mmCIF file of C-alpha atoms in Angstrom:
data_model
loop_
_atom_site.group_PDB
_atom_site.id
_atom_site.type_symbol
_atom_site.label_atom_id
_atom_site.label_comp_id
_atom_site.label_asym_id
_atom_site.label_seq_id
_atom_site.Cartn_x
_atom_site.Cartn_y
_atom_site.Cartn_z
ATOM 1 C CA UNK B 1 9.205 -31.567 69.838
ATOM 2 C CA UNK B 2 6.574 -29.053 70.678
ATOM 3 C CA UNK B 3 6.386 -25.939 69.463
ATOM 4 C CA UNK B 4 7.063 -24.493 73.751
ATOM 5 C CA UNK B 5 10.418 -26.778 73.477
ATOM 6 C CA UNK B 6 11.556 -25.584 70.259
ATOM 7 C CA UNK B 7 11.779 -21.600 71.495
ATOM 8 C CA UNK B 8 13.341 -22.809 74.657
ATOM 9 C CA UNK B 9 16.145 -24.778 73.241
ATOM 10 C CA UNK B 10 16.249 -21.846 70.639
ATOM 11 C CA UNK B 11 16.527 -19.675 73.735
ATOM 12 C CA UNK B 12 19.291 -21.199 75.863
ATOM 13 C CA UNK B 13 21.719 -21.625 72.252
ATOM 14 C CA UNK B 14 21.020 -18.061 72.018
ATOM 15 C CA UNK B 15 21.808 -16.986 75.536
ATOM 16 C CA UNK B 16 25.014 -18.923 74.906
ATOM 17 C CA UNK B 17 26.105 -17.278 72.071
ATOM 18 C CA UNK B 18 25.325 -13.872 73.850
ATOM 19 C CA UNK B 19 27.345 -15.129 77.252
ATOM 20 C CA UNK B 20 30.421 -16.167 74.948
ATOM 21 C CA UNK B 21 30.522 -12.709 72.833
ATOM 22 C CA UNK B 22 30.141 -10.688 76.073
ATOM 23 C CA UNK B 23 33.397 -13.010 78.106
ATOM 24 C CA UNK B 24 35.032 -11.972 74.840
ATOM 25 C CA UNK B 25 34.187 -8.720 74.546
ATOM 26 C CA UNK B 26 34.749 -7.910 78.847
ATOM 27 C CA UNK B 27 38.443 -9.629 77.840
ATOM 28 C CA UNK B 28 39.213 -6.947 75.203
ATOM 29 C CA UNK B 29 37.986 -4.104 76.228
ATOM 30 C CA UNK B 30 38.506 -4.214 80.094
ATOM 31 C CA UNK B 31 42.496 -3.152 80.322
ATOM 32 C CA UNK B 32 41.890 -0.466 77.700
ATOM 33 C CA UNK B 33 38.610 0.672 79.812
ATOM 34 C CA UNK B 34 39.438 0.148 82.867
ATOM 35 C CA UNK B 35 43.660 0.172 83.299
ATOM 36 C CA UNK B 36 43.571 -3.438 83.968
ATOM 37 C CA UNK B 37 46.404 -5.637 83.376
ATOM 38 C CA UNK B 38 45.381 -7.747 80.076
ATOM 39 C CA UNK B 39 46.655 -6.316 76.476
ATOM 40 C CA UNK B 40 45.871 -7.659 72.986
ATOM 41 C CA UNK B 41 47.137 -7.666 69.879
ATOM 42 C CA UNK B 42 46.784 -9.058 66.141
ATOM 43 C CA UNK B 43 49.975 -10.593 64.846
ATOM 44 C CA UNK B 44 50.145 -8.720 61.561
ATOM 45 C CA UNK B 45 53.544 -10.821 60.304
ATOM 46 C CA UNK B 46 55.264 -13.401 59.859
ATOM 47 C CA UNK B 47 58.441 -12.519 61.512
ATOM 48 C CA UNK B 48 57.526 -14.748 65.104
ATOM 49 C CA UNK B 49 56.411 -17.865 63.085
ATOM 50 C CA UNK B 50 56.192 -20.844 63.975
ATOM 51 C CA UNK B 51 55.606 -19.229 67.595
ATOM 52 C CA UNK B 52 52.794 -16.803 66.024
ATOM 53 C CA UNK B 53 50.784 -16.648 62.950
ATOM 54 C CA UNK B 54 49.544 -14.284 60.790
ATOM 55 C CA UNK B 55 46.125 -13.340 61.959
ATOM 56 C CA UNK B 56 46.603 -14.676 65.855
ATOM 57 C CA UNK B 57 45.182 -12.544 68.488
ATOM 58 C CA UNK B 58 47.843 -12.717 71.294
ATOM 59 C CA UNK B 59 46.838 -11.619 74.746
ATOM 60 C CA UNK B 60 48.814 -10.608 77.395
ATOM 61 C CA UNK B 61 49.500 -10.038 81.208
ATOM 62 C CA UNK B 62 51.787 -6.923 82.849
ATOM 63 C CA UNK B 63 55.192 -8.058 83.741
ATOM 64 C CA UNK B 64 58.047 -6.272 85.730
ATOM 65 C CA UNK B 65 60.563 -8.427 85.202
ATOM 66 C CA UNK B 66 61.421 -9.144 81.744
ATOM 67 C CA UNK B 67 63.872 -11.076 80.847
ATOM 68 C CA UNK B 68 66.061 -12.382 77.898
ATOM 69 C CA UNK B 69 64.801 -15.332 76.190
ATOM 70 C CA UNK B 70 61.616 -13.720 76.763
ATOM 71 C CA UNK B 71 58.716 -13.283 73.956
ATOM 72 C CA UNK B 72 57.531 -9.497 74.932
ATOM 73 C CA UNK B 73 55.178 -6.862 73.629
ATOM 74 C CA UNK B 74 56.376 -3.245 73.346
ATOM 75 C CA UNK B 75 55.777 -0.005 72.516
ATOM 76 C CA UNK B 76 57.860 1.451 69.700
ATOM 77 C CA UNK B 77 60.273 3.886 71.682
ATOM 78 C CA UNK B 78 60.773 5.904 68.668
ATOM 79 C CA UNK B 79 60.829 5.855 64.754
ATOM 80 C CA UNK B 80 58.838 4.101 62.477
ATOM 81 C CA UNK B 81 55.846 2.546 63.963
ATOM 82 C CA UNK B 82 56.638 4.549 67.179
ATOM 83 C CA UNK B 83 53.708 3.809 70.029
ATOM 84 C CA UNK B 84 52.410 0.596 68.300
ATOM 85 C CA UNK B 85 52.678 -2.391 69.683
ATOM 86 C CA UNK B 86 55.299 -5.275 68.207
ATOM 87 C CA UNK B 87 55.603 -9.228 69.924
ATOM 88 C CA UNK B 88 59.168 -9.847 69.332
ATOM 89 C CA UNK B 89 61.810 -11.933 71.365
ATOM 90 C CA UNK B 90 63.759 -10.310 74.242
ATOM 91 C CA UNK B 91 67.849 -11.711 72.732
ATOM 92 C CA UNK B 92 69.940 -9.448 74.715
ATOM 93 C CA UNK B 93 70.283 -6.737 77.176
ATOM 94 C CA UNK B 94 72.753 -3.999 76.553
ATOM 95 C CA UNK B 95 75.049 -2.167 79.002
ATOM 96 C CA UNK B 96 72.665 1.208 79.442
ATOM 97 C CA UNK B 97 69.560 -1.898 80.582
ATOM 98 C CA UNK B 98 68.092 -1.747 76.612
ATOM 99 C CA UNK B 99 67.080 -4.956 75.564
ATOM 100 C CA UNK B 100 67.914 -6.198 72.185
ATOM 101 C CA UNK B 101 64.906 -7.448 70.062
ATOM 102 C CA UNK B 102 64.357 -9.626 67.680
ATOM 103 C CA UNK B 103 61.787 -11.666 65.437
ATOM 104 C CA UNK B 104 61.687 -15.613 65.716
ATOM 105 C CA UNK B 105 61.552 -15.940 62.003
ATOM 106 C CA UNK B 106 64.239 -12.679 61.428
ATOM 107 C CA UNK B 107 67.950 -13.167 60.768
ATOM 108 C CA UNK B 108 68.454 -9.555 62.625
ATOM 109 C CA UNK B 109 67.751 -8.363 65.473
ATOM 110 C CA UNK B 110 65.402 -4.856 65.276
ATOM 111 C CA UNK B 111 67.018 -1.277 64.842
ATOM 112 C CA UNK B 112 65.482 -0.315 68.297
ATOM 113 C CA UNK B 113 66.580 0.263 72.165
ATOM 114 C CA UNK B 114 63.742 -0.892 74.364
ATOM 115 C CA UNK B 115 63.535 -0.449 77.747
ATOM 116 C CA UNK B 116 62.137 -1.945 80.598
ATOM 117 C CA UNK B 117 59.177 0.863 80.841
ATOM 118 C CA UNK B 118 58.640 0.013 77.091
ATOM 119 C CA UNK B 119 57.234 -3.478 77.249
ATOM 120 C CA UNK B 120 53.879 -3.921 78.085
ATOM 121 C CA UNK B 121 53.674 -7.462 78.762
ATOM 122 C CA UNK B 122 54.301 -10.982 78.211
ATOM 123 C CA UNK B 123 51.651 -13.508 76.213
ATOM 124 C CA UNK B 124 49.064 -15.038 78.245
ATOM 125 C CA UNK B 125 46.884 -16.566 75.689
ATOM 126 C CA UNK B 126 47.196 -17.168 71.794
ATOM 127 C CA UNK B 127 43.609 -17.144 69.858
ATOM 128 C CA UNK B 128 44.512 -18.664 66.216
ATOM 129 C CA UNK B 129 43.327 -16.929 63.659
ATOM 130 C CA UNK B 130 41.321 -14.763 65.731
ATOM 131 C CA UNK B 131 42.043 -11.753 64.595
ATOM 132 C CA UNK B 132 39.787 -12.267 61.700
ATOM 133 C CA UNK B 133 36.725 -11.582 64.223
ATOM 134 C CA UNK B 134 38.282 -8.872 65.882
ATOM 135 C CA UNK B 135 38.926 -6.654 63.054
ATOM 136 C CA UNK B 136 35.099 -7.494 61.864
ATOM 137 C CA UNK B 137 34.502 -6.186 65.143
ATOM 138 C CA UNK B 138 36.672 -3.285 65.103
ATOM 139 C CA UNK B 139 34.970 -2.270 61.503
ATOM 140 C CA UNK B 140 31.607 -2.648 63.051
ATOM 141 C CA UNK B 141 30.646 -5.843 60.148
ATOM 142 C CA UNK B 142 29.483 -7.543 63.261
ATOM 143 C CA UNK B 143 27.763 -5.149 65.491
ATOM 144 C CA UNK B 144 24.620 -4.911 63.721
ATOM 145 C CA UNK B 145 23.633 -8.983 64.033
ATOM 146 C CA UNK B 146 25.718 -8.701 67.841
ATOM 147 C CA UNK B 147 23.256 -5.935 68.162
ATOM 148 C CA UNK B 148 19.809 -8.030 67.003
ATOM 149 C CA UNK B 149 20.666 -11.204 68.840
ATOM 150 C CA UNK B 150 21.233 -9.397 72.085
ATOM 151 C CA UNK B 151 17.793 -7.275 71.452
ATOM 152 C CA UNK B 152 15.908 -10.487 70.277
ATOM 153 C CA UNK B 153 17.071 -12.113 73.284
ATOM 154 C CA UNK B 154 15.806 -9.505 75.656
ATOM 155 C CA UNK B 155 12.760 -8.943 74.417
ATOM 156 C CA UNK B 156 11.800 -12.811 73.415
ATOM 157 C CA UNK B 157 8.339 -13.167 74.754
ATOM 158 C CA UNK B 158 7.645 -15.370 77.495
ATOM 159 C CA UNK B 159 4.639 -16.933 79.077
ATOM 160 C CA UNK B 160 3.539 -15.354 82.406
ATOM 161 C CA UNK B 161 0.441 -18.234 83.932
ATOM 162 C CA UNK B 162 0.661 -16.223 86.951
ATOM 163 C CA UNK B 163 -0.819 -12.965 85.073
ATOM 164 C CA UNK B 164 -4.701 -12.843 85.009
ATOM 165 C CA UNK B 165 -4.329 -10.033 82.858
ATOM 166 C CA UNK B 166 -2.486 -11.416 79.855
ATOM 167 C CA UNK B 167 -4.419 -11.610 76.988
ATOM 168 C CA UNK B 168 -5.156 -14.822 75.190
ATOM 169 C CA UNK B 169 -5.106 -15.443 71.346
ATOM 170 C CA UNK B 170 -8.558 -14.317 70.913
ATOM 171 C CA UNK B 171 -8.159 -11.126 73.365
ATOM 172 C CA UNK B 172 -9.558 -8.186 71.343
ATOM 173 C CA UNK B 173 -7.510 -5.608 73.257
ATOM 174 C CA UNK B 174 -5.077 -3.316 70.897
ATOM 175 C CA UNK B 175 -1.887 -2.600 71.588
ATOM 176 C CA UNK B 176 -3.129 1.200 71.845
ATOM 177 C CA UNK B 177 -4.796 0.244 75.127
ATOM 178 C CA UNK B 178 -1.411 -0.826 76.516
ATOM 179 C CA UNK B 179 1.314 2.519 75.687
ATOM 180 C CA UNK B 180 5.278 1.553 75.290
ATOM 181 C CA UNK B 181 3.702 -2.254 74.500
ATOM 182 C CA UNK B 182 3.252 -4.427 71.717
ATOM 183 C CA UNK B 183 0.879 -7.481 71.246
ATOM 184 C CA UNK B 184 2.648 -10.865 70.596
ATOM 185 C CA UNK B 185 1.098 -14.484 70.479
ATOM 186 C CA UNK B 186 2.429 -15.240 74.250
ATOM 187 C CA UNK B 187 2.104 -11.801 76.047
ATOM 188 C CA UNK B 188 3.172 -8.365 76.189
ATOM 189 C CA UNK B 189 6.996 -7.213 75.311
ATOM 190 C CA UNK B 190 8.398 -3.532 75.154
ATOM 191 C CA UNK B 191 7.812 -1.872 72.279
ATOM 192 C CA UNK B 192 11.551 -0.685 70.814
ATOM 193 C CA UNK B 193 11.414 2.497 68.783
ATOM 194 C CA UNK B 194 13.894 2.557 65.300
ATOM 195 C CA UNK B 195 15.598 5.609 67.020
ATOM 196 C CA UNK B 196 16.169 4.304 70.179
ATOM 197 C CA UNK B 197 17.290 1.073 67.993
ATOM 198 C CA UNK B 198 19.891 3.664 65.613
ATOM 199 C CA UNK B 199 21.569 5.021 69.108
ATOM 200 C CA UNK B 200 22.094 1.718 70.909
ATOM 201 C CA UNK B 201 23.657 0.711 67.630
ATOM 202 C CA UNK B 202 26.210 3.984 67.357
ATOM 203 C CA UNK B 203 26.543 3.429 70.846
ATOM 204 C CA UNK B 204 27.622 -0.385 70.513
ATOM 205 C CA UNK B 205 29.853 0.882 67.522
ATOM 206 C CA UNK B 206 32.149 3.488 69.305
ATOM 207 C CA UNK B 207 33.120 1.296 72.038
ATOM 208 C CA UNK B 208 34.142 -1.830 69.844
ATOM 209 C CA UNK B 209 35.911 0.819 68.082
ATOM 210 C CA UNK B 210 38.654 1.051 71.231
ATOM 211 C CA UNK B 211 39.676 -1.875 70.883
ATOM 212 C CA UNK B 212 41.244 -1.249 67.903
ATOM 213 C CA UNK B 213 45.225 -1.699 67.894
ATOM 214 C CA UNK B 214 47.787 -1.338 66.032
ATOM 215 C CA UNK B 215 50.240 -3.790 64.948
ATOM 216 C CA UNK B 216 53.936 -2.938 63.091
ATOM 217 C CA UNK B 217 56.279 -5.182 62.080
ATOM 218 C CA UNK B 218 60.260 -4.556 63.012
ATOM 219 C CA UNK B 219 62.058 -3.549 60.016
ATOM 220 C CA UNK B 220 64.812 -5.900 59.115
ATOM 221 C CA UNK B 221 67.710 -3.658 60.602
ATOM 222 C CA UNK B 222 70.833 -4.724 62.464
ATOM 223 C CA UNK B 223 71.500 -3.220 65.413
ATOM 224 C CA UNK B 224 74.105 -0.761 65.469
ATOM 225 C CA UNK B 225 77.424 -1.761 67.093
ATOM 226 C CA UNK B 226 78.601 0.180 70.084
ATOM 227 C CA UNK B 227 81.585 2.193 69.080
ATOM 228 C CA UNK B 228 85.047 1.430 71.601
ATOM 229 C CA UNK B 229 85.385 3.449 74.396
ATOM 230 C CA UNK B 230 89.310 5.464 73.923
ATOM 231 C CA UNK B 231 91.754 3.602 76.307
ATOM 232 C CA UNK B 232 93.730 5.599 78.450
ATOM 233 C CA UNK B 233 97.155 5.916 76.768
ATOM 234 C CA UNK B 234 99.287 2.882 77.802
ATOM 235 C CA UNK B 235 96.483 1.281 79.589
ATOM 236 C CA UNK B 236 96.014 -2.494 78.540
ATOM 237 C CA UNK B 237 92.023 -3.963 76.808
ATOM 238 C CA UNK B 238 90.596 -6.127 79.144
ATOM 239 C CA UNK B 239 88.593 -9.131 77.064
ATOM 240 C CA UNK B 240 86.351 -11.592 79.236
ATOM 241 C CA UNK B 241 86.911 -14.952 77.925
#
């Protein structure tokens, strides 16, 4: 294998790994961005095992219609946890439209009333153990080699045979003669400054950082019985069999 071969198979691994990272990053951080209709979350408990494990990354699609029997993500109405996200199961629906939640793996059902406008959506994809890479993300442990290989990519020197001015291995031209460029064995590239290298990198930071969620578990509380309505004196209970 030549030496030409090598960089280009080098190349096109490299170009892959840059493609996948950027499908995966356009999937996370388009709804948030851009009020699309995808959500995500990381499954931070084990109350929807075996459905959903610790660590998954679950994402899903807006729904109207929820239903019971339903796996849903909501927003906390209220109380502990309230505006985080929680996947539970969709058990029951109350009189006043609530749904009653509850955990695949709980023997309760959770303490609160949600609502129709309170779920966000219903799981489109599972990523096991995913959420591993996502919180490296999040904490910015991956942006700096995300950072390189995109940079390294875009500025990998290629051969131009169609250039009369590209100088050869033995050119004695600086690259002083040739402003914003540096010399490399094959050609020319752009020469990147450590500054302008430092703000593309806090850049790259603060917008991983959105995608950041946060994930609370349901507290193991019963829901709360619905106390009689008074009967009408002499009136007779009516019980649907």
């Amino acid at each position: 294998m030549t030496t030409r071969t090598a960089m280009t198979t080098t190349r096109r691994i490299a170009s892959a790994v840059l493609t996948l990272v950027i499908v995966v990053l356009v999937i996370l951080l388009w709804p948030a961005r851009f009020g699309g209709s995808t959500h995500w979350i990381i499954v931070a408990g084990n109350s929807m095992e075996p459905t959903y494990d610790l660590g998954d990354v679950v994402l899903t699609r807006s729904t109207t219609t929820p239903t019971v029997g339903d796996v849903v993500v909501f927003e906390v109405p209220y109380g502990v946890g309230e505006g985080s996200l929680v996947i539970h199961r969709i058990i029951g629906e109350r009189d006043d439209g609530s749904f009653v939640m509850q955990g695949d793996n709980r023997d309760t059902a959770d303490q609160w009333r949600v609502r129709p406008e309170h779920v966000v959506g219903t799981p489109l994809l599972r990523l096991p153990g995913f959420g591993k890479v996502v919180a490296a993300i999040s904490s910015g442990a991956l942006v700096a080699p995300a950072l390189g290989l995109a940079v390294t990519i875009a500025l990998w020197p290629r051969r131009r045979r169609d250039d009369p001015d590209r100088p050869t291995d033995h050119d004695p031209t600086t690259a002083l003669e040739r402003p914003g460029l540096v010399a490399s064995p094959s050609g020319w590239r752009p020469e990147i400054t450590e500054a302008e290298m430092a703000t593309a990198r806090e850049w790259l930071e603060q917008e991983l950082r959105r995608i950041e969620q946060t994930y609370v578990e349901a507290p193991p509380l019963p829901v709360r019985p619905r106390a009689p309505r008074p009967q009408p004196v002499g009136a007779a209970s009516h019980r649907s069999g």
